[in-house]
PDB file of C-alpha atoms in Angstrom:
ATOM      1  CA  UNK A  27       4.685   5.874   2.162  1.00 59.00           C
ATOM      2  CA  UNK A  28       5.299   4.788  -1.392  1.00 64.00           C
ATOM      3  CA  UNK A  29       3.694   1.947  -3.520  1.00 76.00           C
ATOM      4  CA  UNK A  30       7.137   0.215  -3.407  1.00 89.00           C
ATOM      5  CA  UNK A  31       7.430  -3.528  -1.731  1.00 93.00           C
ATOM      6  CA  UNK A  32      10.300  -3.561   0.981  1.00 96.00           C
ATOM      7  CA  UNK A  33       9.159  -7.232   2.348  1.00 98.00           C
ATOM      8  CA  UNK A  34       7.123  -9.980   0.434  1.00 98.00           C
ATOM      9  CA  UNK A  35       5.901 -13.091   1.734  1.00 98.00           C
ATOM     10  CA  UNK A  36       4.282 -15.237  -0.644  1.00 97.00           C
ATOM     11  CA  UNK A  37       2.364 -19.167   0.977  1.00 97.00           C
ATOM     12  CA  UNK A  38       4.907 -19.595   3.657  1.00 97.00           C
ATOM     13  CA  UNK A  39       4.366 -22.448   5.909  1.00 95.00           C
ATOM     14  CA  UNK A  40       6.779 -24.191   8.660  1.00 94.00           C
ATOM     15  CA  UNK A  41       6.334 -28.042   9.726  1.00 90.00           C
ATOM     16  CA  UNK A  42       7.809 -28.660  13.050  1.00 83.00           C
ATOM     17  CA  UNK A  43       7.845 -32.650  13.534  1.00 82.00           C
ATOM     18  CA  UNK A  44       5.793 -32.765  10.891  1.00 79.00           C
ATOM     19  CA  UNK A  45       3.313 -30.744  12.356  1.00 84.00           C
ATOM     20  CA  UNK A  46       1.785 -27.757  10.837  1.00 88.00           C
ATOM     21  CA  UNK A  47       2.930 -24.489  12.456  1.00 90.00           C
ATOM     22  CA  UNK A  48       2.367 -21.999  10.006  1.00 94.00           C
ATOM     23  CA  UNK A  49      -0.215 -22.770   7.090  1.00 95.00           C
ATOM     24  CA  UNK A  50       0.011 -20.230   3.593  1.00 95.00           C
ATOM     25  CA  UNK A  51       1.081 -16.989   5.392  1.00 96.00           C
ATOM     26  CA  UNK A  52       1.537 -13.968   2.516  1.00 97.00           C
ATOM     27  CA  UNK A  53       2.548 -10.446   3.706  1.00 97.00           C
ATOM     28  CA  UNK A  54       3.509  -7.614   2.172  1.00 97.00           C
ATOM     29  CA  UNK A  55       5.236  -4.412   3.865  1.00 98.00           C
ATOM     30  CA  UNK A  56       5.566  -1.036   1.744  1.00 97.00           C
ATOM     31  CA  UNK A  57       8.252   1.430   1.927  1.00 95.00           C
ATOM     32  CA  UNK A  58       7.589   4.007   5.049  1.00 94.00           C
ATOM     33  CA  UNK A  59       4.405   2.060   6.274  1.00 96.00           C
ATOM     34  CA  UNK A  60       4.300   0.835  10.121  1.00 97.00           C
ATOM     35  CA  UNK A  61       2.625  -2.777   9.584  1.00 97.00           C
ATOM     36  CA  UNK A  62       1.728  -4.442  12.827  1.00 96.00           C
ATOM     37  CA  UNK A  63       0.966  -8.160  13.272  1.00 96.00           C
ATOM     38  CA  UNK A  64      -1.325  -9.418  16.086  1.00 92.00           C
ATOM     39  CA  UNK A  65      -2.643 -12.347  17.815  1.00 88.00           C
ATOM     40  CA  UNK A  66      -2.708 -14.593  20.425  1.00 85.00           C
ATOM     41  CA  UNK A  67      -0.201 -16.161  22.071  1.00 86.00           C
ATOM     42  CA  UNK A  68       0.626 -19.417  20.163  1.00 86.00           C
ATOM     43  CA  UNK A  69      -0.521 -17.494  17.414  1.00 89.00           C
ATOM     44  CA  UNK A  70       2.639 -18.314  15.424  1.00 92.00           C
ATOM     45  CA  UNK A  71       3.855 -14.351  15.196  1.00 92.00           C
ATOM     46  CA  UNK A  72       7.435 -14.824  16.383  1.00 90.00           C
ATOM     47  CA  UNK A  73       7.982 -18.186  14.579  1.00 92.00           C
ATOM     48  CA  UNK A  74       7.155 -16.337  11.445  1.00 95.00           C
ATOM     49  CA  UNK A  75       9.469 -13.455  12.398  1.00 94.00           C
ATOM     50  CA  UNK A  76      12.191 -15.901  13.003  1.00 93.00           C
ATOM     51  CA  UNK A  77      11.266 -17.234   9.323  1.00 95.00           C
ATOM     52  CA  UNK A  78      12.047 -13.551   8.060  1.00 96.00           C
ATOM     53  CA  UNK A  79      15.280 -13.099  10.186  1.00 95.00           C
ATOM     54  CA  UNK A  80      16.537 -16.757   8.982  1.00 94.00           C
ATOM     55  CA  UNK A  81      16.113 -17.999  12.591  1.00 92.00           C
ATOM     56  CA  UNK A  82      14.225 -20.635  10.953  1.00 91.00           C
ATOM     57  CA  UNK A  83      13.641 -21.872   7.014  1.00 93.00           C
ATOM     58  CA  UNK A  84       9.817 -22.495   6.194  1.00 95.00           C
ATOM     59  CA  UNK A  85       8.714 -25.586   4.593  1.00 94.00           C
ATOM     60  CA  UNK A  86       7.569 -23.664   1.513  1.00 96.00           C
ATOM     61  CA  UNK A  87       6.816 -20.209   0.316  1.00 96.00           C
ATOM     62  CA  UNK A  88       9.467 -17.463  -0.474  1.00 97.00           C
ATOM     63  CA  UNK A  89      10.075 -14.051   1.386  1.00 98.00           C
ATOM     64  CA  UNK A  90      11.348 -11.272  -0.920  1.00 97.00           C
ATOM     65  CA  UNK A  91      13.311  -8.228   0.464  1.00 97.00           C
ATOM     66  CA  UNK A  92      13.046  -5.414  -2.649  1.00 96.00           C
ATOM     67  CA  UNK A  93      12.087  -8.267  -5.157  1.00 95.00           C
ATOM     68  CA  UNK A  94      15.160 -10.580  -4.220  1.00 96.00           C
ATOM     69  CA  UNK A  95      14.932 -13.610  -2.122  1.00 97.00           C
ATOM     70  CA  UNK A  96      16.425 -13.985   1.106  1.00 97.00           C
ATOM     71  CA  UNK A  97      14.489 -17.200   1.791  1.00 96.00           C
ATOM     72  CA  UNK A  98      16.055 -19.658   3.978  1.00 92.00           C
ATOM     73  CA  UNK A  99      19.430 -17.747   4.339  1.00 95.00           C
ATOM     74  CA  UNK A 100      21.422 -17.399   7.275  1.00 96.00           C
ATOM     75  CA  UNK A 101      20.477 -14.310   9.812  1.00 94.00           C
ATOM     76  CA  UNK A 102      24.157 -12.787   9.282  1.00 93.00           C
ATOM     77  CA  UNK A 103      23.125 -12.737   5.008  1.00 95.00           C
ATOM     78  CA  UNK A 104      19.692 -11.155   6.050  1.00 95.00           C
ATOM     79  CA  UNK A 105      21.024  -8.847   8.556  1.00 93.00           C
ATOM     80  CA  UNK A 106      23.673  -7.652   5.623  1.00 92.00           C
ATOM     81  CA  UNK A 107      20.720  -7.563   2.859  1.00 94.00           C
ATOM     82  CA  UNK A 108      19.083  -4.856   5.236  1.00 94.00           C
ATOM     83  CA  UNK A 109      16.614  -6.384   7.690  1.00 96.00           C
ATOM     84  CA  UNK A 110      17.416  -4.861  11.139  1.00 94.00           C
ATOM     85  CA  UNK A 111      15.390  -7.340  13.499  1.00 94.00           C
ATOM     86  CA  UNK A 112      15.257  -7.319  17.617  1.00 91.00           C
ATOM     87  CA  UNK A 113      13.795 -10.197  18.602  1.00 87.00           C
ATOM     88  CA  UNK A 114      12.408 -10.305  22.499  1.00 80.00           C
ATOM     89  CA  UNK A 115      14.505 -10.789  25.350  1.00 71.00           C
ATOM     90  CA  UNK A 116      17.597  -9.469  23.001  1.00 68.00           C
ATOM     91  CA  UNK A 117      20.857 -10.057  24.484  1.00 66.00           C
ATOM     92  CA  UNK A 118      22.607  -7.709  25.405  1.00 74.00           C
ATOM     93  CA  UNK A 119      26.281  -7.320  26.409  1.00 78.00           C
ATOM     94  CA  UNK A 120      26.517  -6.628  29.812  1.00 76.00           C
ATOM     95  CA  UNK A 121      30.217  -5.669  30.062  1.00 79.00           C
ATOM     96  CA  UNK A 122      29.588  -2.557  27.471  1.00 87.00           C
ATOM     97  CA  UNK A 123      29.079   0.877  27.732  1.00 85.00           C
ATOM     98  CA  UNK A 124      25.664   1.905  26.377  1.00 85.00           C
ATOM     99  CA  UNK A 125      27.565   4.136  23.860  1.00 83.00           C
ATOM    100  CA  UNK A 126      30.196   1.033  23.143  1.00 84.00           C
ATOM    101  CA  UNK A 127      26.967  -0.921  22.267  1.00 82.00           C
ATOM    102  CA  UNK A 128      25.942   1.471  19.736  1.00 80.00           C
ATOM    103  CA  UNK A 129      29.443   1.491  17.952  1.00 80.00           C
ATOM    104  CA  UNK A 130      29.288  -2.138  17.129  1.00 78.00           C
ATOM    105  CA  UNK A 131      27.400  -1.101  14.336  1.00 72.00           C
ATOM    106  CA  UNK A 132      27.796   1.951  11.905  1.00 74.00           C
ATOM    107  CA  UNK A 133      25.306   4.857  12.243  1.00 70.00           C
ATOM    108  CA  UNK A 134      22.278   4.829  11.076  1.00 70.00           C
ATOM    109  CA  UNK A 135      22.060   7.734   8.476  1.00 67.00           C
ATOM    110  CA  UNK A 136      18.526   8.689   8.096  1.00 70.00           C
ATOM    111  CA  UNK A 137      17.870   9.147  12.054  1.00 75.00           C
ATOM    112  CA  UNK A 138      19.969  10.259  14.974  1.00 80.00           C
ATOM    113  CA  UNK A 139      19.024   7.040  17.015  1.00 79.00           C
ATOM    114  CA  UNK A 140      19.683   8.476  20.696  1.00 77.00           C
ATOM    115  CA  UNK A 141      16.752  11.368  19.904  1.00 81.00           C
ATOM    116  CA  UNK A 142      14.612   8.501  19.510  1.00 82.00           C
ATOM    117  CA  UNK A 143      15.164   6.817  22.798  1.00 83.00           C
ATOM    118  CA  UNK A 144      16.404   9.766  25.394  1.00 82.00           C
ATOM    119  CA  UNK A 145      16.095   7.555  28.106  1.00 80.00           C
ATOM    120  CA  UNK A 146      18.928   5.574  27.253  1.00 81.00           C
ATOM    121  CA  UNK A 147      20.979   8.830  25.584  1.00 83.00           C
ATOM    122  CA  UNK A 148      20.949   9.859  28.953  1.00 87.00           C
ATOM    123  CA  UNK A 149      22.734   6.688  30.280  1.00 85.00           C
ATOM    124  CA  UNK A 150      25.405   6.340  27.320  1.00 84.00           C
ATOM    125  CA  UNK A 151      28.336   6.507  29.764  1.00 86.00           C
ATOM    126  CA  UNK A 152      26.740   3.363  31.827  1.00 87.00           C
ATOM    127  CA  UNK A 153      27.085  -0.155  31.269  1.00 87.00           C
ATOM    128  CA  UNK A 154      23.793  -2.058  29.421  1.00 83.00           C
ATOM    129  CA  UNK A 155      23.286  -4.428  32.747  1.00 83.00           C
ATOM    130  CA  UNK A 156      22.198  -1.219  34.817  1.00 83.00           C
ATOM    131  CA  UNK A 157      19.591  -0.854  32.218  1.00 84.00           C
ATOM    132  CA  UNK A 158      15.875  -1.808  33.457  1.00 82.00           C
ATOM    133  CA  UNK A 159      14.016  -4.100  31.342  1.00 79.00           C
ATOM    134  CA  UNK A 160      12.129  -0.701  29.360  1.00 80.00           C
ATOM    135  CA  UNK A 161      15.395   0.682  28.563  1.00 83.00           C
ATOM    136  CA  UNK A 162      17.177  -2.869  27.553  1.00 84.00           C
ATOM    137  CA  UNK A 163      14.182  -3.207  25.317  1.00 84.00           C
ATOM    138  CA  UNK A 164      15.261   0.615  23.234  1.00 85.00           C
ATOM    139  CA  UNK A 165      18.559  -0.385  23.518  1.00 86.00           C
ATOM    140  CA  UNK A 166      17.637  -3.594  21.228  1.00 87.00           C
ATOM    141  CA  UNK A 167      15.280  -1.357  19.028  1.00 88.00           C
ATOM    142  CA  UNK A 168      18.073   1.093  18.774  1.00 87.00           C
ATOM    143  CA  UNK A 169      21.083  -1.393  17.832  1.00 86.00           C
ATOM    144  CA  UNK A 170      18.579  -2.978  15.289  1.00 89.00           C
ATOM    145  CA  UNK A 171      18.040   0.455  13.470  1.00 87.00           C
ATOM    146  CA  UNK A 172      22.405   0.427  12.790  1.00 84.00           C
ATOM    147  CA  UNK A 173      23.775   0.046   9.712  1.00 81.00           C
ATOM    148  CA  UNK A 174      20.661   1.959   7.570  1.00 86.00           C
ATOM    149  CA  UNK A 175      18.219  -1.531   7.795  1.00 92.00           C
ATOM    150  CA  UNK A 176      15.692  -1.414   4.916  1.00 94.00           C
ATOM    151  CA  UNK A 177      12.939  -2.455   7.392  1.00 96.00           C
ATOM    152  CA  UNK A 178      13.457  -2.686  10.752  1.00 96.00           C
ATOM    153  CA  UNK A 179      11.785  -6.200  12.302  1.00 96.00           C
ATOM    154  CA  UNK A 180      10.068  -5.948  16.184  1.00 95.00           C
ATOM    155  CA  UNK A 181       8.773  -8.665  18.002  1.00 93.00           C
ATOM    156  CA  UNK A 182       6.385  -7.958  21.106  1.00 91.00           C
ATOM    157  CA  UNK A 183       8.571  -4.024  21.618  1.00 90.00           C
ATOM    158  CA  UNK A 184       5.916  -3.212  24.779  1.00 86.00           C
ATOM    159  CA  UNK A 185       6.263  -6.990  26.320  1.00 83.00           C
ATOM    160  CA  UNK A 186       6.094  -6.716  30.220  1.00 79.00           C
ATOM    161  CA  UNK A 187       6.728  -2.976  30.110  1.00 82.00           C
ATOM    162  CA  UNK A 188       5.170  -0.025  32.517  1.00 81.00           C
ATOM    163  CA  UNK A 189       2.504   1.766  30.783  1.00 84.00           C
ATOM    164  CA  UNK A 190       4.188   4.467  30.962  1.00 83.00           C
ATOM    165  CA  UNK A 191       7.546   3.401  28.796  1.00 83.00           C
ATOM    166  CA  UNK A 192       5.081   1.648  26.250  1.00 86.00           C
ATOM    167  CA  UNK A 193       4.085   4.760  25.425  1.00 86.00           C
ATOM    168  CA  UNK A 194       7.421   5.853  24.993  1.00 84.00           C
ATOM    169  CA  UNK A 195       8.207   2.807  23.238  1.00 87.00           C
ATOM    170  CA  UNK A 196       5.483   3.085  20.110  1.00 89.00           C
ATOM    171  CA  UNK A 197       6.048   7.418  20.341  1.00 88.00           C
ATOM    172  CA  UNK A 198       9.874   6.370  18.814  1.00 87.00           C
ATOM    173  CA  UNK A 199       8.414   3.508  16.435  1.00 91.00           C
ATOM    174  CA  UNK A 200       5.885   6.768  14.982  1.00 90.00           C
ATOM    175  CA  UNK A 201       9.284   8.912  14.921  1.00 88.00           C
ATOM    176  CA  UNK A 202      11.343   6.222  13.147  1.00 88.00           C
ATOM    177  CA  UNK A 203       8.362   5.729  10.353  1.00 92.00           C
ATOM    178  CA  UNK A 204       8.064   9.432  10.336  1.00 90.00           C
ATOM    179  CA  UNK A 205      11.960   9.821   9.646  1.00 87.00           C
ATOM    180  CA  UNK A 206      11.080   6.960   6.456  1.00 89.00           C
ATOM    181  CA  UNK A 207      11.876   3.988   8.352  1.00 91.00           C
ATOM    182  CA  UNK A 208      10.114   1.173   7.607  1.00 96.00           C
ATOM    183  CA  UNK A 209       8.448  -0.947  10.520  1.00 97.00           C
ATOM    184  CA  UNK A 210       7.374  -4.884  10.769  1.00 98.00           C
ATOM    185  CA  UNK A 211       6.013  -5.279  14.288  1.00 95.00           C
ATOM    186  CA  UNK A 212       4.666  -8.366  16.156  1.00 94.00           C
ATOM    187  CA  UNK A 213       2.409  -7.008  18.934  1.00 89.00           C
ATOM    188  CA  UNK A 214       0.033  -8.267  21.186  1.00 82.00           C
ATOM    189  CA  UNK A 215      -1.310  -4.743  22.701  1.00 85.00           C
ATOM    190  CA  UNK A 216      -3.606  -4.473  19.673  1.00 87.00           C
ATOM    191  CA  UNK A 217      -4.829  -0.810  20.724  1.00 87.00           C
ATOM    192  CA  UNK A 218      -2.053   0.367  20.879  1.00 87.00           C
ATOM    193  CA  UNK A 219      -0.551  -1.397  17.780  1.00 89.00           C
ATOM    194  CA  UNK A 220      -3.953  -0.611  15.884  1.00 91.00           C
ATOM    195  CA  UNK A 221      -3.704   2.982  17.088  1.00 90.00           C
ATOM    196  CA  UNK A 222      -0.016   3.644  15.367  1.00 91.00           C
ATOM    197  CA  UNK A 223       0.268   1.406  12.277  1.00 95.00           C
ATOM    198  CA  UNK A 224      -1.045   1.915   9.043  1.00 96.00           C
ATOM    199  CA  UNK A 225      -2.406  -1.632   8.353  1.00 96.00           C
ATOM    200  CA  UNK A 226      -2.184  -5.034  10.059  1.00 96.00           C
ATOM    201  CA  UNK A 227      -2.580  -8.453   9.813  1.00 96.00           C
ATOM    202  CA  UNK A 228      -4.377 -10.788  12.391  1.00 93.00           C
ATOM    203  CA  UNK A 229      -2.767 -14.392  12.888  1.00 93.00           C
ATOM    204  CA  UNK A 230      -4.659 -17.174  14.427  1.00 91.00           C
ATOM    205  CA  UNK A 231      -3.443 -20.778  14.806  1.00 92.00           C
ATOM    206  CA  UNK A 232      -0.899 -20.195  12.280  1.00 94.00           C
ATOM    207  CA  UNK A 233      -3.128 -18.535  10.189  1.00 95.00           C
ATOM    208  CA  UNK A 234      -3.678 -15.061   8.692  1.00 95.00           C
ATOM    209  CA  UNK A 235      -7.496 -14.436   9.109  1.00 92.00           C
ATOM    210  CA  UNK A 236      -7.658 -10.398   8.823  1.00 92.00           C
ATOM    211  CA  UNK A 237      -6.008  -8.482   7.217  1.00 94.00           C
ATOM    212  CA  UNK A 238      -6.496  -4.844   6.638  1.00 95.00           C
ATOM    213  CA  UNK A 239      -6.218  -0.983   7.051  1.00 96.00           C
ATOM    214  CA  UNK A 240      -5.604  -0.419  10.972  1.00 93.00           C
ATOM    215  CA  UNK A 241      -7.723   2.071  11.212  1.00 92.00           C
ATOM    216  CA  UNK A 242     -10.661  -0.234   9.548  1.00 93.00           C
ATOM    217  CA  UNK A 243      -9.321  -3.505  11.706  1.00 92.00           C
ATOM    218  CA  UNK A 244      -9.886  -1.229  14.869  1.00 89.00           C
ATOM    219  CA  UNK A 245     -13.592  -0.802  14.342  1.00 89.00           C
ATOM    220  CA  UNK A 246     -14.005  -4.072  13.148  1.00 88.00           C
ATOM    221  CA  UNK A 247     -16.698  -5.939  15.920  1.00 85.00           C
ATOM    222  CA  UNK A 248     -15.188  -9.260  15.566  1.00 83.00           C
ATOM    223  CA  UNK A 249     -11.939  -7.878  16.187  1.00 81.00           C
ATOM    224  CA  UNK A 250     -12.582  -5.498  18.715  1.00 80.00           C
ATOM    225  CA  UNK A 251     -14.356  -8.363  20.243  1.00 80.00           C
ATOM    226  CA  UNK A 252     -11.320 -10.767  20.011  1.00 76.00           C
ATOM    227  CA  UNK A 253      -8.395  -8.349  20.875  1.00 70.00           C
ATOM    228  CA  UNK A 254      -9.600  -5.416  22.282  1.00 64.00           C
ATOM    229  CA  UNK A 255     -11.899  -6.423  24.825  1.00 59.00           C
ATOM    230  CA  UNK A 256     -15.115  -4.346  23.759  1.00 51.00           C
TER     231      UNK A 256
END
């Protein structure tokens, strides 16, 4: 982990219908840190991830990739500027080879991308509809790590998976920020997201209202309270 800023958000908001969405949001991920973002459904974590992938263009506020702004720019611009995102329920294509799905992209440089996810490695040779939903979910972690991203961007990676393969799941998140790969993650297993990440940041109503090391966030009563059911 280094002091250096990979992603800056500085007082974003988002009016949908004139309503108030997001309200002042300001995040900052380092180079090599795992930052996780939790909360609630409604919370407004994947509307602020689609903010950051130019899904959607905030109201006001600037987000800064290495110093530069990508605010409001078109997801093809941000995927380019280095932002590797995989948003839930990712489509995939169907008619490809697992393998053929990883060649769309070039190869990621810093990691060999099928040691991170075996389970699909093993099915390279098979078409991406034979995949169950765990592996579907790697393969969309593992397309969004081509072409070297500067931070790789994951919203809810353990969604409406067996225990079992979210395990698996956050293991190859700890390998990728092991390997120097920067992580953004939207996650509501908090545990589990509290047990990997370096810090996190706790949304609410469109709000940030904690913010902190993970480690401190976990033993935090109010939190623990709130999101991890003790």
């Amino acid at each position: 982990m280094s002091d250096t800023s990979i992603l800056t958000l500085t007082n974003v908001e988002s009016r949908i219908a004139g309503a108030l969405k997001l309200a002042g949001i300001s995040i900052e991920v380092k180079k090599g840190e795992l930052v996780s973002i939790l909360g609630a459904n409604g919370a407004g974590k994947t509307s602020l991830l689609g903010i950051i992938a130019g899904l959607y263009k905030p109201s006001a506020g600037t987000v800064r990739l290495e110093g530069m702004s990508i605010t409001g720019l078109p997801p093809y611009r941000i995927a380019r500027k280095g932002i590797g995102f995989a948003p839930q329920n990712h489509p995939i294509f169907n008619s490809l080879s697992v393998a053929e799905t990883l060649e769309l992209g070039r190869p990621n440089t810093q990691i060999d991308v099928e040691s991170l996810f075996p389970n699909i490695a093993a099915k390279r040779h098979m078409r991406a509809a034979s995949l169950s939903g765990g592996e579907r979910q790697m393969l969309s972690m593992a397309i969004a790590l081509q072409n070297d991203p500067k931070i790789c961007i994951f919203d809810e990676p353990s969604s409406g998976l067996a225990p079992k393969i979210v395990s698996q799941v956050f293991e190859a998140i700890k390998r990728m920020v092991e390997a120097g790969i920067t992580v953004l993650m939207v996650e509501q297993n908090a545990r589990a997201a509290l047990r990997f990440a370096d810090r996190a940041y706790v949304m609410e109503h469109g709000k940030i209202i904690a913010s902190g090391l993970a480690g401190d966030l976990a033993n935090d009563d109010q939190i623990r309270r709130a999101y991890l059911g003790m």
